[in-house]
mmCIF file of C-alpha atoms in Angstrom:
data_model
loop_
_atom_site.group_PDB
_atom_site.id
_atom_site.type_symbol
_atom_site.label_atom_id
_atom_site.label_comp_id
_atom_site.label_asym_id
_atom_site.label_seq_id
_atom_site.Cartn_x
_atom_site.Cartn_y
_atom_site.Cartn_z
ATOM 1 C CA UNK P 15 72.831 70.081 113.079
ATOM 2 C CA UNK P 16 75.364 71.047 115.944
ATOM 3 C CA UNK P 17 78.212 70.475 113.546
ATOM 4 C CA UNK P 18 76.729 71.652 110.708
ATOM 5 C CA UNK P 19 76.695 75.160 112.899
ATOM 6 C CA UNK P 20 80.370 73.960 114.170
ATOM 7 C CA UNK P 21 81.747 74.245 110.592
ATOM 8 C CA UNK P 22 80.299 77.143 109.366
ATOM 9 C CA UNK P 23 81.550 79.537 112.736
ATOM 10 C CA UNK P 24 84.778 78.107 111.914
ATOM 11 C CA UNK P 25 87.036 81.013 110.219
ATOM 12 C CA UNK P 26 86.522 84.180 109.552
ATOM 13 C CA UNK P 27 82.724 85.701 109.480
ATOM 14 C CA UNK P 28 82.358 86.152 105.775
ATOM 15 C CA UNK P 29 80.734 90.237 106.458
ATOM 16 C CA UNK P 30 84.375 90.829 107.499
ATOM 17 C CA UNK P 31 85.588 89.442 104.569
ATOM 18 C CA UNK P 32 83.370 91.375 102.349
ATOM 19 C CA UNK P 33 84.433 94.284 104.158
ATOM 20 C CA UNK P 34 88.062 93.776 103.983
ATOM 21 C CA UNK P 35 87.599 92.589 99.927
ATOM 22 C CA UNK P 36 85.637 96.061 99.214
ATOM 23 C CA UNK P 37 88.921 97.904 101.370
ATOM 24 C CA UNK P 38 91.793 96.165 99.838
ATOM 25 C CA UNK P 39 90.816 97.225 95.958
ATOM 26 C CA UNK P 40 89.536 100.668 97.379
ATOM 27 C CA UNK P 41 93.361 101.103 98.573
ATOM 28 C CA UNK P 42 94.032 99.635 95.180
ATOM 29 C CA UNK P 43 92.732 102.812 93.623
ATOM 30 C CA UNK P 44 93.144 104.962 96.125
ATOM 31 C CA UNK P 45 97.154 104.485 96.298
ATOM 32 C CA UNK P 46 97.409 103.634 92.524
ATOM 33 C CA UNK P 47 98.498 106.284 90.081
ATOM 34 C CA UNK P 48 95.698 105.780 87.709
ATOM 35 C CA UNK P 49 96.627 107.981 84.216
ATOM 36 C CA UNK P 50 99.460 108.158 82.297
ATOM 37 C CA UNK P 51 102.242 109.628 84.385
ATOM 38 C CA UNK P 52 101.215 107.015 87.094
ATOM 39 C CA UNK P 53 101.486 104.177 83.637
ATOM 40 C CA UNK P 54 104.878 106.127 82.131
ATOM 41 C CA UNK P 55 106.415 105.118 86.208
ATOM 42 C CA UNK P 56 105.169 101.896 85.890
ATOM 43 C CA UNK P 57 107.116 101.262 82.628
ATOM 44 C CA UNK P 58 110.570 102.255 84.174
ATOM 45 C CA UNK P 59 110.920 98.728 85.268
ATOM 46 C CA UNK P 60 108.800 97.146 83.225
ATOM 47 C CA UNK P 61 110.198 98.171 79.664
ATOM 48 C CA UNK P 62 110.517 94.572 78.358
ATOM 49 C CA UNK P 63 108.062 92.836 75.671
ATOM 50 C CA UNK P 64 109.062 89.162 76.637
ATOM 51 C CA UNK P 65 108.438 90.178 80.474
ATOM 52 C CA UNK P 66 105.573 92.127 79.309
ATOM 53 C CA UNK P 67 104.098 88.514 77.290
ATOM 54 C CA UNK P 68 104.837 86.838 80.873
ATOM 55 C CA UNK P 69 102.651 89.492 82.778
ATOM 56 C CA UNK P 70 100.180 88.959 80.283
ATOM 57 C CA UNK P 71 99.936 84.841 80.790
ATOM 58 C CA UNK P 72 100.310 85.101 84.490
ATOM 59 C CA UNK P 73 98.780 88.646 85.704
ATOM 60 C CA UNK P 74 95.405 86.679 84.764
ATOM 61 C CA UNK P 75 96.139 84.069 87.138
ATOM 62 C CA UNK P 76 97.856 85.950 89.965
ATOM 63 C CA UNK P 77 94.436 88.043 90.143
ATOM 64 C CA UNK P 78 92.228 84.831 90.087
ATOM 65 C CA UNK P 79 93.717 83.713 92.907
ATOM 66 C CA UNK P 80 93.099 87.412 94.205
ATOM 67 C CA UNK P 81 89.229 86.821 93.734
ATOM 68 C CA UNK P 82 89.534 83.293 94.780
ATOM 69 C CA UNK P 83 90.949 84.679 98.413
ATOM 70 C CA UNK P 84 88.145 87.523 98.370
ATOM 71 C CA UNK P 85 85.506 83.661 97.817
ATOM 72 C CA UNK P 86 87.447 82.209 100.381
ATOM 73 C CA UNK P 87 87.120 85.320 102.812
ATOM 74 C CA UNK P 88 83.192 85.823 102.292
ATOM 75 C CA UNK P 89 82.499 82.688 101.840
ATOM 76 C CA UNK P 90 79.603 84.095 98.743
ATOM 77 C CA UNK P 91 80.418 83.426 95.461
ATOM 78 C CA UNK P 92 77.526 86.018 93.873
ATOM 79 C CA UNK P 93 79.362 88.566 96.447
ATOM 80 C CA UNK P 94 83.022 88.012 94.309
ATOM 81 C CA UNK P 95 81.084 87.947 90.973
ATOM 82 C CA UNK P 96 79.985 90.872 91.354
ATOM 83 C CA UNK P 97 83.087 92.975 93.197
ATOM 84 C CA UNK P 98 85.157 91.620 90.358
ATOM 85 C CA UNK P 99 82.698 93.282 87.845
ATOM 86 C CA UNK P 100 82.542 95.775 89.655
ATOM 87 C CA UNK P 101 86.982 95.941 90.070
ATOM 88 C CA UNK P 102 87.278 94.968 86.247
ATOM 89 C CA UNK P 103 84.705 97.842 84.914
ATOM 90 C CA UNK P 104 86.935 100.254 87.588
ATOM 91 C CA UNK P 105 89.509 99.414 85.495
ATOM 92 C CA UNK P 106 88.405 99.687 82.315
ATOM 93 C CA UNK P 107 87.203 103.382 83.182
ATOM 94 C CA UNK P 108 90.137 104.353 83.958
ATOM 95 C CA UNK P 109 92.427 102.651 80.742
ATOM 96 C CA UNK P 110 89.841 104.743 78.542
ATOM 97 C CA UNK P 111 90.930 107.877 80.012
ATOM 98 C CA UNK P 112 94.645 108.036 79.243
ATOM 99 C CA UNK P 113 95.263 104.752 76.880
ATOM 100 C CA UNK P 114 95.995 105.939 73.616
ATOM 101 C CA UNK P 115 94.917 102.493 72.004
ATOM 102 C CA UNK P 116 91.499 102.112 71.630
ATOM 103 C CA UNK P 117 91.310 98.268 71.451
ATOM 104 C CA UNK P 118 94.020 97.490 74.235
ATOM 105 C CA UNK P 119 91.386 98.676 77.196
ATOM 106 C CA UNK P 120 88.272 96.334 75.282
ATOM 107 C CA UNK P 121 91.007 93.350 75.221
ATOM 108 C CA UNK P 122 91.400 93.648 78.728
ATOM 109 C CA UNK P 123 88.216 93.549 79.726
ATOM 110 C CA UNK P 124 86.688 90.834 77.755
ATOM 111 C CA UNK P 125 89.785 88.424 78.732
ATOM 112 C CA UNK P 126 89.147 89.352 82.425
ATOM 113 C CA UNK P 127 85.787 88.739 82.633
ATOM 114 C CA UNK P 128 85.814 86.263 80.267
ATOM 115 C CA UNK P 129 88.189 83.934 82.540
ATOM 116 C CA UNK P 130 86.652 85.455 85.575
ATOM 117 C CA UNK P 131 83.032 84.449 84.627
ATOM 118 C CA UNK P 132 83.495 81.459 82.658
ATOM 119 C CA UNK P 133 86.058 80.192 84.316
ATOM 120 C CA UNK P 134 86.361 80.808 87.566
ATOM 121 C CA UNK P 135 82.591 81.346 88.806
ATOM 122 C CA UNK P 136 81.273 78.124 87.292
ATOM 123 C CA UNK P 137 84.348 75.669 87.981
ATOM 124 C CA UNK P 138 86.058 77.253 91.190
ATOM 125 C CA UNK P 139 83.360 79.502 92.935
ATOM 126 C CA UNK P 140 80.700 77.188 92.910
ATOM 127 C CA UNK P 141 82.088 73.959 93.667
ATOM 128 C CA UNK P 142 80.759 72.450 96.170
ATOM 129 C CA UNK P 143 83.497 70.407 96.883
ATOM 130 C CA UNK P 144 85.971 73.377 97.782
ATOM 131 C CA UNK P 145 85.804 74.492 101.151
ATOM 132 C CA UNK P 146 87.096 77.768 102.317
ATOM 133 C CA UNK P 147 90.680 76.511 103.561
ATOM 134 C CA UNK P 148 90.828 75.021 99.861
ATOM 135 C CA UNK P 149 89.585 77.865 98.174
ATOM 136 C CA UNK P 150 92.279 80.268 100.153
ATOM 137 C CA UNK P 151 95.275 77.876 99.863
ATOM 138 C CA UNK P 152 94.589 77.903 95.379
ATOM 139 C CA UNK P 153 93.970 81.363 95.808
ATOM 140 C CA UNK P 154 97.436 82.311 97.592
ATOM 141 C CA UNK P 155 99.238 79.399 95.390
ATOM 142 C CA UNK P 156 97.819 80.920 92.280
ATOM 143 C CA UNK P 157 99.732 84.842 93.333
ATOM 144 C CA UNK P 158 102.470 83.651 95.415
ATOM 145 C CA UNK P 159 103.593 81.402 91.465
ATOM 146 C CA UNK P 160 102.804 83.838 89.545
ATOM 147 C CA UNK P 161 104.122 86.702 91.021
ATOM 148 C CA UNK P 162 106.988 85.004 92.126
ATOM 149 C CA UNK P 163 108.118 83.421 88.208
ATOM 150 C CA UNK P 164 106.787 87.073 86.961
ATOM 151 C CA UNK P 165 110.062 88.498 89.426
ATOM 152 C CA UNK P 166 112.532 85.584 88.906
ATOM 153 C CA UNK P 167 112.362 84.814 85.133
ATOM 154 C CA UNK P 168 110.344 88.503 83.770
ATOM 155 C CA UNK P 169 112.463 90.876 86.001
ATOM 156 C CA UNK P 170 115.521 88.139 86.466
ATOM 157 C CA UNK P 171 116.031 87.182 83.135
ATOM 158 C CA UNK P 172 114.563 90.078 81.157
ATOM 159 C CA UNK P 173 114.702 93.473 82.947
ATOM 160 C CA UNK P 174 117.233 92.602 84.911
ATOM 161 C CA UNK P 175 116.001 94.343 87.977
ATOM 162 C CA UNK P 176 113.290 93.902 89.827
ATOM 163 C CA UNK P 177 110.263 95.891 90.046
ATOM 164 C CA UNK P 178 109.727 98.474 92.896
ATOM 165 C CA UNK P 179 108.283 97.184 96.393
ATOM 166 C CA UNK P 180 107.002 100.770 97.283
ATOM 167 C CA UNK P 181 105.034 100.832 93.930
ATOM 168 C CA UNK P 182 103.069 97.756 95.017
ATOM 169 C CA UNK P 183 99.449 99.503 94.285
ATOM 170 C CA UNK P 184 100.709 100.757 91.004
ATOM 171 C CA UNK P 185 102.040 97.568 89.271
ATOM 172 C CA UNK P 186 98.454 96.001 90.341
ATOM 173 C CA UNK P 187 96.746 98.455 88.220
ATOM 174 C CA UNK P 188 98.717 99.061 85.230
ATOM 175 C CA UNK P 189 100.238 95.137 84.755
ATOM 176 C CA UNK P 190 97.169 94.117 82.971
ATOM 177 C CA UNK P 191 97.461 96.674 80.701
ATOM 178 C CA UNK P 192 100.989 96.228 80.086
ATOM 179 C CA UNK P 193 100.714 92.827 79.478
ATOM 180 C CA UNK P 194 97.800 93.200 76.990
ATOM 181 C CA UNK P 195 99.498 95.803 75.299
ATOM 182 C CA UNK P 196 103.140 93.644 74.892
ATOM 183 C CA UNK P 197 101.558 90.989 73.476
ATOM 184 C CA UNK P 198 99.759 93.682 71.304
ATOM 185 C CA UNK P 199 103.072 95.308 70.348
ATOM 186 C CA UNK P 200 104.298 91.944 68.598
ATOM 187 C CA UNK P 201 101.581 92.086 65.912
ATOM 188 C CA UNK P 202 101.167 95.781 65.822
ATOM 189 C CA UNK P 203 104.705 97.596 67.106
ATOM 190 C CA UNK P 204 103.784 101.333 68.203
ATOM 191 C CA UNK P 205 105.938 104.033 69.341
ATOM 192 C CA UNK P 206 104.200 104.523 72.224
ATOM 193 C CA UNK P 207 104.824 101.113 73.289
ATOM 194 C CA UNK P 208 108.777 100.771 73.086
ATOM 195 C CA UNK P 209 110.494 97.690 74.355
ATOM 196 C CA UNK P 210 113.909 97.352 75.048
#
């Protein structure tokens, strides 16, 4: 019993980590530009359709392991279920109001939750055999790869640039979009999606 109570004050107290979960994606909307202008900025570095396929294979991932660091840090796996329903509907909201395709915003959504809740919350969330420390170290791996081959070989190779530091919040909101709509733009080009 006196270890069992041993290993579960060990880390962080998972109400903190709620907490700080609920903060980070309120800043995420808060310092986002969530319309178009805030979308038509995003796209000044992020004009390319092969980049744009890229963020759509590993955006997905990079923000599992973003949920998979919010399990880690309060240590509830209903608790992430639902804040990334909650994140994911945010989102769609906000596409509706300024997307002008009407499928692009529904694509979005049912990939995200689809990988989110039949992926991730079954296989990841509640195994048993994944601690915290394990849950936090796939979460980072899974952004720290993604990100980091989405800036090497998308913005390396592709744009030819990288994209903007100080637009951090920004490129979290409107890559998912971007990505769904690249992909989008090979079977269906539109004008309002130009790649260069």
């Amino acid at each position: 019993m006196e270890k069992q109570q041993t290993q579960e004050s060990k880390g962080l107290q998972p109400e903190i980590g709620m907490v700080g979960s609920i903060l980070f994606f309120v800043a995420l909307f808060s310092l986002a530009i969530p319309d178009k202008e805030g979308y038509e900025l995003f796209r000044k570095c992020h004009g390319n359709c092969v980049n744009g396929v890229l963020h759509a294979i590993g955006m997905p991932m990079a923000v599992s392991g973003v949920f998979l660091v919010v399990k880690s840090a309060s240590d509830s796996a209903e608790f992430t279920r639902h804040l990334q329903f909650c994140v994911t509907t945010g989102y769609l909201y906000l596409y509706l109001q300024y997307e002008s395709d009407p499928f692009s915003p529904w694509i979005f959504y049912v990939l995200y939750l689809g990988i989110f809740d039949r992926i991730l919350y079954p296989y990841l969330y509640l195994n048993s055999t994944l601690g915290r420390l394990k849950t936090l170290m796939i979460g980072i791996g899974l952004v720290l790869f993604n990100v980091g081959a989405l800036e090497t070989i998308g913005h390396g190779l592709f744009e030819h640039h990288h994209s903007y530091v100080l637009e951090f919040f920004n490129s979290v909101f409107h890559t998912p979009l971007y990505g769904i709509n690249s992909v989008m733009g090979y079977v269906s080009p539109r004008p309002d999606h130009v790649c260069w």
